[in-house]
Amino acid sequence: MTENRKKRLMWQVPFLVLLIVGTILIIRQQQNMPYQRCSGPIFGTIYNITYQYNEDLQKELVEKMNEVDRALSMFNENSVISHINQGKHYIPKTTEGDMFLEVYNLAMQISEETQGAFDITIAPLVNAWGFGFKSGDTPSKEQVDSMLQFVGYKKVSYFTERGGRGIGKRDSRIMLDCSAIAKGYGVDAVAQLLEKKGVKNYMVEIGGEIATRGISEKRVPWKIGVTKPTEEGTLDGTELQTILNVTDKCMATSGNYRNFYYKGGKKYAHTIDPKTGRPVQHNILSATVLANHCAQADAYATSFMVMGLDKARKLLEKHPELMAYLIYDDNGENKVWYSPTMKDKIQK
């Protein structure tokens, strides 16, 4: 062995020792770091957040969710979307305004890709059928046809004017409703805040929409159950169809098996087809989507409920970045179809 090689080894050994010791210390520190938990009401539902961090971040996390509420909530008269629905077309240059515009742009993109199955102008019809923030009697065919005149994502557009920005409408009666994407976006906003704090292990859940990273407190991947689509379910609503490994992914589920009502002997499901103006009659009972962003998963899950099984499968072929687990009715028997890439995610 040459003298120069011996000298190099003498320098390398201490460096390797320091690297190993440092890695061990980091791992121990991370293992000793506590998992924090917080939950509470938001967006008309409940949030549950678990994250590994030395400090309690609930105040900051709630404020982030409140920002999303001030941007997208139709129940908040002072939100950005409420002001636009009230005829104030301009989008404020605020955090909430930026959030609204980000969701609006994503919604328009997904509307194009789903050929209008996803549509944030659906609000009047959702309300008319009794599933929105307003409700009334079941609409007649004439009323539905009348409302369809001011429903359609192509009837709204983004504009800039004299340094301002806003949403233009072809008809003043057009209303925007982001409820099929807002919870997912809220999950993304919270997850991004945790990422900025350097949190490596977390699960964010808002009303069933979820984002995860890393591992749980049990030192295992995050596993989330998909509820079996039955009208009754179990007493605690936890009868499961399957369990998915969703580590480092986002998940959203849409289903008609619980949010419905009977009137005049007919069953009305909460998913409205923007093209017909009526509750969907497809055979999909539940659509669960895994994606890199929860807002995306949220919107596509709703879209698949509108599109039906065949069209959903065709769209998924064009989007390999998405994974779906679809439960559908086949002559009274529940069956399952899932993306080929979903196979490794299924735990049960």
mmCIF file of C-alpha atoms in Angstrom:
data_model
loop_
_atom_site.group_PDB
_atom_site.id
_atom_site.type_symbol
_atom_site.label_atom_id
_atom_site.label_comp_id
_atom_site.label_asym_id
_atom_site.label_seq_id
_atom_site.Cartn_x
_atom_site.Cartn_y
_atom_site.Cartn_z
ATOM 1 C CA MET A 1 0.000 0.000 0.000
ATOM 2 C CA THR A 2 1.417 3.394 -1.000
ATOM 3 C CA GLU A 3 1.964 6.190 1.479
ATOM 4 C CA ASN A 4 -0.572 8.445 -0.262
ATOM 5 C CA ARG A 5 -3.266 5.762 -0.085
ATOM 6 C CA LYS A 6 -2.604 5.273 3.614
ATOM 7 C CA LYS A 7 -3.056 9.008 4.183
ATOM 8 C CA ARG A 8 -6.335 9.024 2.264
ATOM 9 C CA LEU A 9 -7.623 6.136 4.350
ATOM 10 C CA MET A 10 -6.608 7.920 7.553
ATOM 11 C CA TRP A 11 -8.806 10.880 6.523
ATOM 12 C CA GLN A 12 -11.694 8.747 5.249
ATOM 13 C CA VAL A 13 -12.115 6.550 8.322
ATOM 14 C CA PRO A 14 -12.860 9.402 10.784
ATOM 15 C CA PHE A 15 -15.243 10.946 8.231
ATOM 16 C CA LEU A 16 -17.150 7.662 7.855
ATOM 17 C CA VAL A 17 -17.324 7.251 11.627
ATOM 18 C CA LEU A 18 -18.752 10.761 12.007
ATOM 19 C CA LEU A 19 -21.251 10.072 9.223
ATOM 20 C CA ILE A 20 -22.445 6.844 10.867
ATOM 21 C CA VAL A 21 -22.659 8.433 14.325
ATOM 22 C CA GLY A 22 -24.522 11.441 12.926
ATOM 23 C CA THR A 23 -27.003 9.200 11.120
ATOM 24 C CA ILE A 24 -27.628 7.190 14.288
ATOM 25 C CA LEU A 25 -28.210 10.388 16.297
ATOM 26 C CA ILE A 26 -30.643 11.732 13.696
ATOM 27 C CA ILE A 27 -32.578 8.450 13.677
ATOM 28 C CA ARG A 28 -32.719 8.380 17.486
ATOM 29 C CA GLN A 29 -33.828 11.999 17.626
ATOM 30 C CA GLN A 30 -36.585 11.304 15.100
ATOM 31 C CA GLN A 31 -37.694 8.187 16.981
ATOM 32 C CA ASN A 32 -37.875 10.155 20.237
ATOM 33 C CA MET A 33 -39.807 13.026 18.644
ATOM 34 C CA PRO A 34 -43.468 12.844 19.740
ATOM 35 C CA TYR A 35 -46.474 12.504 17.464
ATOM 36 C CA GLN A 36 -48.930 15.370 17.887
ATOM 37 C CA ARG A 37 -52.673 15.051 17.274
ATOM 38 C CA CYS A 38 -55.382 17.629 16.770
ATOM 39 C CA SER A 39 -58.961 17.580 15.557
ATOM 40 C CA GLY A 40 -61.983 19.835 15.345
ATOM 41 C CA PRO A 41 -64.720 21.241 13.098
ATOM 42 C CA ILE A 42 -63.944 22.819 9.716
ATOM 43 C CA PHE A 43 -65.741 23.189 6.354
ATOM 44 C CA GLY A 44 -68.919 21.734 7.889
ATOM 45 C CA THR A 45 -67.064 18.516 8.730
ATOM 46 C CA ILE A 46 -64.239 17.318 11.020
ATOM 47 C CA TYR A 47 -60.469 17.424 10.592
ATOM 48 C CA ASN A 48 -58.000 14.970 12.145
ATOM 49 C CA ILE A 49 -54.268 15.620 11.865
ATOM 50 C CA THR A 50 -51.422 13.483 13.184
ATOM 51 C CA TYR A 51 -47.814 14.619 12.752
ATOM 52 C CA GLN A 52 -44.390 14.017 14.285
ATOM 53 C CA TYR A 53 -42.967 17.282 15.602
ATOM 54 C CA ASN A 54 -41.580 18.743 18.790
ATOM 55 C CA GLU A 55 -44.151 21.555 18.924
ATOM 56 C CA ASP A 56 -47.933 21.837 18.870
ATOM 57 C CA LEU A 57 -48.837 23.389 15.506
ATOM 58 C CA GLN A 58 -52.622 23.305 15.862
ATOM 59 C CA LYS A 59 -53.036 27.096 15.890
ATOM 60 C CA GLU A 60 -51.139 27.473 12.612
ATOM 61 C CA LEU A 61 -52.873 24.505 11.033
ATOM 62 C CA VAL A 62 -56.327 25.834 11.923
ATOM 63 C CA GLU A 63 -55.455 29.264 10.541
ATOM 64 C CA LYS A 64 -54.385 27.651 7.274
ATOM 65 C CA MET A 65 -57.719 25.830 7.054
ATOM 66 C CA ASN A 66 -59.536 29.074 7.859
ATOM 67 C CA GLU A 67 -57.729 30.724 4.940
ATOM 68 C CA VAL A 68 -59.118 28.021 2.677
ATOM 69 C CA ASP A 69 -62.570 28.582 4.198
ATOM 70 C CA ARG A 70 -62.313 32.326 3.475
ATOM 71 C CA ALA A 71 -61.423 31.477 -0.114
ATOM 72 C CA LEU A 72 -63.849 28.680 -1.004
ATOM 73 C CA SER A 73 -66.718 28.326 1.478
ATOM 74 C CA MET A 74 -70.207 28.999 0.133
ATOM 75 C CA PHE A 75 -71.429 29.044 3.740
ATOM 76 C CA ASN A 76 -69.170 32.032 4.485
ATOM 77 C CA GLU A 77 -70.822 35.165 3.069
ATOM 78 C CA ASN A 78 -67.474 36.964 3.082
ATOM 79 C CA SER A 79 -65.467 34.309 1.241
ATOM 80 C CA VAL A 80 -63.958 35.002 -2.169
ATOM 81 C CA ILE A 81 -66.279 32.540 -3.892
ATOM 82 C CA SER A 82 -69.339 34.025 -2.144
ATOM 83 C CA HIS A 83 -68.404 37.525 -3.328
ATOM 84 C CA ILE A 84 -68.059 36.251 -6.901
ATOM 85 C CA ASN A 85 -71.439 34.533 -6.630
ATOM 86 C CA GLN A 86 -72.870 37.818 -5.354
ATOM 87 C CA GLY A 87 -71.688 39.584 -8.520
ATOM 88 C CA LYS A 88 -68.356 40.995 -7.320
ATOM 89 C CA HIS A 89 -66.291 39.638 -10.179
ATOM 90 C CA TYR A 90 -62.820 40.696 -9.061
ATOM 91 C CA ILE A 91 -60.499 38.350 -7.201
ATOM 92 C CA PRO A 92 -58.619 40.131 -4.379
ATOM 93 C CA LYS A 93 -54.829 40.078 -4.405
ATOM 94 C CA THR A 94 -54.674 38.250 -1.088
ATOM 95 C CA THR A 95 -53.704 34.769 0.074
ATOM 96 C CA GLU A 96 -57.362 33.782 -0.088
ATOM 97 C CA GLY A 97 -57.663 35.236 -3.591
ATOM 98 C CA ASP A 98 -54.626 33.248 -4.725
ATOM 99 C CA MET A 99 -56.110 30.088 -3.210
ATOM 100 C CA PHE A 100 -59.403 30.606 -5.018
ATOM 101 C CA LEU A 101 -57.658 31.155 -8.345
ATOM 102 C CA GLU A 102 -55.489 28.056 -7.899
ATOM 103 C CA VAL A 103 -58.573 25.915 -7.289
ATOM 104 C CA TYR A 104 -60.484 27.591 -10.123
ATOM 105 C CA ASN A 105 -57.693 26.840 -12.615
ATOM 106 C CA LEU A 106 -57.420 23.206 -11.488
ATOM 107 C CA ALA A 107 -61.202 22.813 -11.691
ATOM 108 C CA MET A 108 -61.274 24.160 -15.254
ATOM 109 C CA GLN A 109 -58.465 21.791 -16.253
ATOM 110 C CA ILE A 110 -60.252 18.738 -14.834
ATOM 111 C CA SER A 111 -63.542 19.860 -16.396
ATOM 112 C CA GLU A 112 -61.852 19.793 -19.808
ATOM 113 C CA GLU A 113 -60.267 16.395 -19.187
ATOM 114 C CA THR A 114 -63.565 14.860 -18.003
ATOM 115 C CA GLN A 115 -65.614 16.516 -20.764
ATOM 116 C CA GLY A 116 -67.678 18.402 -18.234
ATOM 117 C CA ALA A 117 -68.311 15.596 -15.747
ATOM 118 C CA PHE A 118 -66.627 17.840 -13.202
ATOM 119 C CA ASP A 119 -68.207 21.280 -13.157
ATOM 120 C CA ILE A 120 -68.042 23.962 -10.463
ATOM 121 C CA THR A 121 -71.056 25.832 -11.891
ATOM 122 C CA ILE A 122 -73.335 23.038 -10.687
ATOM 123 C CA ALA A 123 -74.446 24.899 -7.529
ATOM 124 C CA PRO A 124 -78.004 25.830 -8.617
ATOM 125 C CA LEU A 125 -78.801 22.213 -9.483
ATOM 126 C CA VAL A 126 -77.198 20.825 -6.323
ATOM 127 C CA ASN A 127 -79.315 23.233 -4.280
ATOM 128 C CA ALA A 128 -82.450 22.459 -6.279
ATOM 129 C CA TRP A 129 -82.103 18.749 -5.569
ATOM 130 C CA GLY A 130 -81.640 19.424 -1.855
ATOM 131 C CA PHE A 131 -77.914 18.728 -1.422
ATOM 132 C CA GLY A 132 -76.397 22.205 -1.321
ATOM 133 C CA PHE A 133 -76.330 25.154 1.028
ATOM 134 C CA LYS A 134 -79.931 25.912 0.034
ATOM 135 C CA SER A 135 -82.728 23.417 -0.453
ATOM 136 C CA GLY A 136 -86.280 23.281 -1.688
ATOM 137 C CA ASP A 137 -88.823 21.041 -3.336
ATOM 138 C CA THR A 138 -87.746 18.447 -5.897
ATOM 139 C CA PRO A 139 -87.436 20.359 -9.193
ATOM 140 C CA SER A 140 -89.639 19.629 -12.197
ATOM 141 C CA LYS A 141 -88.199 18.812 -15.633
ATOM 142 C CA GLU A 142 -89.007 22.347 -16.750
ATOM 143 C CA GLN A 143 -87.166 23.843 -13.783
ATOM 144 C CA VAL A 144 -84.127 21.636 -14.411
ATOM 145 C CA ASP A 145 -84.082 22.590 -18.103
ATOM 146 C CA SER A 146 -84.309 26.250 -17.133
ATOM 147 C CA MET A 147 -81.385 25.991 -14.707
ATOM 148 C CA LEU A 148 -79.233 24.196 -17.276
ATOM 149 C CA GLN A 149 -79.174 27.468 -19.207
ATOM 150 C CA PHE A 150 -76.855 28.929 -16.571
ATOM 151 C CA VAL A 151 -74.856 25.808 -15.737
ATOM 152 C CA GLY A 152 -71.672 24.899 -17.603
ATOM 153 C CA TYR A 153 -67.980 25.491 -16.921
ATOM 154 C CA LYS A 154 -67.496 27.033 -20.363
ATOM 155 C CA LYS A 155 -69.872 29.825 -19.386
ATOM 156 C CA VAL A 156 -67.323 31.326 -16.981
ATOM 157 C CA SER A 157 -63.855 32.648 -17.752
ATOM 158 C CA TYR A 158 -60.847 34.208 -16.080
ATOM 159 C CA PHE A 159 -59.853 37.728 -17.098
ATOM 160 C CA THR A 160 -57.264 40.372 -16.266
ATOM 161 C CA GLU A 161 -57.992 44.060 -16.587
ATOM 162 C CA ARG A 162 -55.979 47.129 -15.561
ATOM 163 C CA GLY A 163 -53.851 45.140 -13.173
ATOM 164 C CA GLY A 164 -56.872 43.368 -11.668
ATOM 165 C CA ARG A 165 -58.122 39.833 -12.121
ATOM 166 C CA GLY A 166 -61.564 38.335 -12.016
ATOM 167 C CA ILE A 167 -64.147 35.830 -13.196
ATOM 168 C CA GLY A 168 -66.493 36.716 -16.018
ATOM 169 C CA LYS A 169 -69.936 35.106 -16.367
ATOM 170 C CA ARG A 170 -72.171 34.792 -19.409
ATOM 171 C CA ASP A 171 -75.178 34.908 -17.110
ATOM 172 C CA SER A 172 -75.425 36.720 -13.762
ATOM 173 C CA ARG A 173 -77.311 33.729 -12.304
ATOM 174 C CA ILE A 174 -74.262 31.464 -12.653
ATOM 175 C CA MET A 175 -72.959 30.300 -9.280
ATOM 176 C CA LEU A 176 -69.668 28.610 -8.469
ATOM 177 C CA ASP A 177 -69.497 25.657 -6.078
ATOM 178 C CA CYS A 178 -66.093 24.198 -5.164
ATOM 179 C CA SER A 179 -67.372 21.745 -2.560
ATOM 180 C CA ALA A 180 -66.200 18.772 -4.657
ATOM 181 C CA ILE A 181 -62.598 19.979 -4.533
ATOM 182 C CA ALA A 182 -62.321 22.324 -1.519
ATOM 183 C CA LYS A 183 -61.763 19.679 1.174
ATOM 184 C CA GLY A 184 -59.030 18.090 -0.893
ATOM 185 C CA TYR A 185 -57.422 21.478 -1.417
ATOM 186 C CA GLY A 186 -57.625 22.134 2.319
ATOM 187 C CA VAL A 187 -55.780 18.870 2.950
ATOM 188 C CA ASP A 188 -53.080 19.940 0.478
ATOM 189 C CA ALA A 189 -52.737 23.338 2.144
ATOM 190 C CA VAL A 190 -52.212 21.764 5.584
ATOM 191 C CA ALA A 191 -49.778 19.184 4.171
ATOM 192 C CA GLN A 192 -47.749 21.944 2.506
ATOM 193 C CA LEU A 193 -47.533 23.812 5.809
ATOM 194 C CA LEU A 194 -46.256 20.675 7.549
ATOM 195 C CA GLU A 195 -43.724 20.168 4.755
ATOM 196 C CA LYS A 196 -42.429 23.717 5.218
ATOM 197 C CA LYS A 197 -41.962 22.965 8.906
ATOM 198 C CA GLY A 198 -39.823 19.979 7.961
ATOM 199 C CA VAL A 199 -42.330 17.388 9.176
ATOM 200 C CA LYS A 200 -41.422 14.002 7.699
ATOM 201 C CA ASN A 201 -44.255 11.868 9.083
ATOM 202 C CA TYR A 202 -47.891 12.971 9.019
ATOM 203 C CA MET A 203 -51.474 12.188 8.106
ATOM 204 C CA VAL A 204 -53.957 14.958 7.329
ATOM 205 C CA GLU A 205 -57.654 14.058 7.054
ATOM 206 C CA ILE A 206 -60.536 16.457 6.421
ATOM 207 C CA GLY A 207 -63.975 14.911 6.012
ATOM 208 C CA GLY A 208 -62.511 11.694 4.620
ATOM 209 C CA GLU A 209 -60.004 13.297 2.224
ATOM 210 C CA ILE A 210 -56.450 12.359 3.179
ATOM 211 C CA ALA A 211 -52.766 13.108 2.628
ATOM 212 C CA THR A 212 -49.939 11.097 4.171
ATOM 213 C CA ARG A 213 -46.173 11.049 4.332
ATOM 214 C CA GLY A 214 -43.624 8.786 5.989
ATOM 215 C CA ILE A 215 -44.724 6.400 8.707
ATOM 216 C CA SER A 216 -47.230 6.290 11.541
ATOM 217 C CA GLU A 217 -46.493 6.319 15.261
ATOM 218 C CA LYS A 218 -46.397 2.511 15.109
ATOM 219 C CA ARG A 219 -43.449 2.791 12.691
ATOM 220 C CA VAL A 220 -45.460 1.282 9.834
ATOM 221 C CA PRO A 221 -46.862 2.754 6.587
ATOM 222 C CA TRP A 222 -50.120 4.694 6.776
ATOM 223 C CA LYS A 223 -53.072 2.416 6.036
ATOM 224 C CA ILE A 224 -56.560 3.753 5.305
ATOM 225 C CA GLY A 225 -59.792 1.793 5.066
ATOM 226 C CA VAL A 226 -62.281 2.096 2.225
ATOM 227 C CA THR A 227 -65.814 1.877 3.603
ATOM 228 C CA LYS A 228 -68.096 -0.822 2.245
ATOM 229 C CA PRO A 229 -70.883 0.900 0.276
ATOM 230 C CA THR A 230 -73.998 -0.086 2.188
ATOM 231 C CA GLU A 231 -76.861 2.214 3.097
ATOM 232 C CA GLU A 232 -76.946 0.959 6.662
ATOM 233 C CA GLY A 233 -73.289 0.160 7.384
ATOM 234 C CA THR A 234 -72.294 -0.809 10.899
ATOM 235 C CA LEU A 235 -73.280 1.117 13.991
ATOM 236 C CA ASP A 236 -70.017 3.076 13.948
ATOM 237 C CA GLY A 237 -69.853 3.271 10.161
ATOM 238 C CA THR A 238 -66.579 1.387 9.929
ATOM 239 C CA GLU A 239 -67.455 -1.723 7.924
ATOM 240 C CA LEU A 240 -64.567 -1.907 5.471
ATOM 241 C CA GLN A 241 -64.379 -3.080 1.889
ATOM 242 C CA THR A 242 -60.578 -3.017 1.852
ATOM 243 C CA ILE A 243 -57.505 -1.359 3.373
ATOM 244 C CA LEU A 244 -55.067 0.626 1.258
ATOM 245 C CA ASN A 245 -51.445 1.573 1.841
ATOM 246 C CA VAL A 246 -51.478 5.285 1.032
ATOM 247 C CA THR A 247 -48.040 6.309 2.287
ATOM 248 C CA ASP A 248 -46.742 9.390 0.445
ATOM 249 C CA LYS A 249 -50.022 9.668 -1.453
ATOM 250 C CA CYS A 250 -53.316 11.517 -1.219
ATOM 251 C CA MET A 251 -56.688 9.781 -1.180
ATOM 252 C CA ALA A 252 -60.273 10.882 -1.729
ATOM 253 C CA THR A 253 -63.509 8.918 -1.881
ATOM 254 C CA SER A 254 -66.875 9.857 -3.339
ATOM 255 C CA GLY A 255 -70.003 7.754 -2.980
ATOM 256 C CA ASN A 256 -73.769 7.968 -3.316
ATOM 257 C CA TYR A 257 -74.614 5.227 -0.845
ATOM 258 C CA ARG A 258 -74.984 7.496 2.196
ATOM 259 C CA ASN A 259 -75.769 11.006 0.952
ATOM 260 C CA PHE A 260 -79.218 10.517 -0.573
ATOM 261 C CA TYR A 261 -82.880 10.832 0.262
ATOM 262 C CA TYR A 262 -86.180 9.226 -0.689
ATOM 263 C CA LYS A 263 -89.098 11.259 -1.912
ATOM 264 C CA GLY A 264 -92.252 9.990 -3.554
ATOM 265 C CA GLY A 265 -90.850 6.473 -3.473
ATOM 266 C CA LYS A 266 -87.766 7.496 -5.469
ATOM 267 C CA LYS A 267 -84.147 7.572 -4.315
ATOM 268 C CA TYR A 268 -82.161 10.723 -5.108
ATOM 269 C CA ALA A 269 -78.348 10.548 -4.896
ATOM 270 C CA HIS A 270 -76.259 13.651 -4.182
ATOM 271 C CA THR A 271 -74.026 13.462 -7.287
ATOM 272 C CA ILE A 272 -75.590 15.579 -10.022
ATOM 273 C CA ASP A 273 -74.733 15.115 -13.689
ATOM 274 C CA PRO A 274 -73.987 18.622 -15.049
ATOM 275 C CA LYS A 275 -75.187 17.617 -18.533
ATOM 276 C CA THR A 276 -78.610 16.253 -17.576
ATOM 277 C CA GLY A 277 -79.136 18.322 -14.439
ATOM 278 C CA ARG A 278 -80.351 15.239 -12.602
ATOM 279 C CA PRO A 279 -78.860 12.834 -9.997
ATOM 280 C CA VAL A 280 -76.628 10.258 -11.683
ATOM 281 C CA GLN A 281 -77.995 6.781 -12.348
ATOM 282 C CA HIS A 282 -74.689 4.998 -13.027
ATOM 283 C CA ASN A 283 -73.702 1.758 -11.323
ATOM 284 C CA ILE A 284 -70.649 3.082 -9.460
ATOM 285 C CA LEU A 285 -71.363 3.068 -5.738
ATOM 286 C CA SER A 286 -68.014 4.375 -4.533
ATOM 287 C CA ALA A 287 -64.953 5.888 -6.226
ATOM 288 C CA THR A 288 -61.658 6.098 -4.350
ATOM 289 C CA VAL A 289 -58.768 7.894 -6.043
ATOM 290 C CA LEU A 290 -55.091 8.070 -5.097
ATOM 291 C CA ALA A 291 -53.046 10.955 -6.478
ATOM 292 C CA ASN A 292 -50.086 13.167 -5.618
ATOM 293 C CA HIS A 293 -52.411 16.027 -4.620
ATOM 294 C CA CYS A 294 -55.625 15.668 -2.658
ATOM 295 C CA ALA A 295 -57.521 18.371 -4.572
ATOM 296 C CA GLN A 296 -56.880 16.356 -7.716
ATOM 297 C CA ALA A 297 -57.991 13.102 -6.058
ATOM 298 C CA ASP A 298 -61.108 14.823 -4.696
ATOM 299 C CA ALA A 299 -62.199 16.198 -8.061
ATOM 300 C CA TYR A 300 -61.561 12.993 -9.997
ATOM 301 C CA ALA A 301 -63.428 10.878 -7.433
ATOM 302 C CA THR A 302 -66.499 13.057 -8.030
ATOM 303 C CA SER A 303 -65.941 12.966 -11.780
ATOM 304 C CA PHE A 304 -65.876 9.161 -11.859
ATOM 305 C CA MET A 305 -69.188 9.037 -9.989
ATOM 306 C CA VAL A 306 -70.685 11.152 -12.791
ATOM 307 C CA MET A 307 -68.948 9.374 -15.680
ATOM 308 C CA GLY A 308 -69.714 5.785 -14.754
ATOM 309 C CA LEU A 309 -67.430 2.757 -14.867
ATOM 310 C CA ASP A 310 -66.584 2.518 -18.564
ATOM 311 C CA LYS A 311 -65.754 6.194 -19.096
ATOM 312 C CA ALA A 312 -63.818 6.329 -15.828
ATOM 313 C CA ARG A 313 -61.632 3.404 -16.896
ATOM 314 C CA LYS A 314 -60.915 5.013 -20.264
ATOM 315 C CA LEU A 315 -59.900 8.277 -18.618
ATOM 316 C CA LEU A 316 -57.630 6.442 -16.172
ATOM 317 C CA GLU A 317 -55.778 4.890 -19.119
ATOM 318 C CA LYS A 318 -54.759 8.435 -20.115
ATOM 319 C CA HIS A 319 -53.667 9.339 -16.574
ATOM 320 C CA PRO A 320 -51.225 6.728 -15.226
ATOM 321 C CA GLU A 321 -50.396 9.100 -12.355
ATOM 322 C CA LEU A 322 -53.869 8.404 -10.934
ATOM 323 C CA MET A 323 -54.978 5.203 -9.205
ATOM 324 C CA ALA A 324 -58.615 4.298 -8.627
ATOM 325 C CA TYR A 325 -60.557 1.710 -6.638
ATOM 326 C CA LEU A 326 -64.130 1.582 -7.926
ATOM 327 C CA ILE A 327 -66.965 -0.350 -6.279
ATOM 328 C CA TYR A 328 -69.960 -0.866 -8.542
ATOM 329 C CA ASP A 329 -73.285 -2.649 -8.643
ATOM 330 C CA ASP A 330 -73.606 -5.579 -11.025
ATOM 331 C CA ASN A 331 -77.209 -6.791 -11.019
ATOM 332 C CA GLY A 332 -77.528 -6.354 -7.267
ATOM 333 C CA GLU A 333 -74.053 -7.667 -6.444
ATOM 334 C CA ASN A 334 -71.213 -5.380 -5.394
ATOM 335 C CA LYS A 335 -68.080 -5.811 -7.483
ATOM 336 C CA VAL A 336 -64.697 -4.080 -7.597
ATOM 337 C CA TRP A 337 -62.468 -2.740 -10.340
ATOM 338 C CA TYR A 338 -59.135 -1.082 -9.610
ATOM 339 C CA SER A 339 -56.201 0.332 -11.546
ATOM 340 C CA PRO A 340 -53.447 -2.218 -12.215
ATOM 341 C CA THR A 341 -51.027 0.055 -10.323
ATOM 342 C CA MET A 342 -53.316 -0.120 -7.279
ATOM 343 C CA LYS A 343 -52.632 -3.813 -6.739
ATOM 344 C CA ASP A 344 -49.596 -3.281 -4.504
ATOM 345 C CA LYS A 345 -51.546 -0.780 -2.375
ATOM 346 C CA ILE A 346 -54.282 -3.224 -1.378
ATOM 347 C CA GLN A 347 -53.698 -4.700 2.074
ATOM 348 C CA LYS A 348 -56.937 -6.629 2.533
#
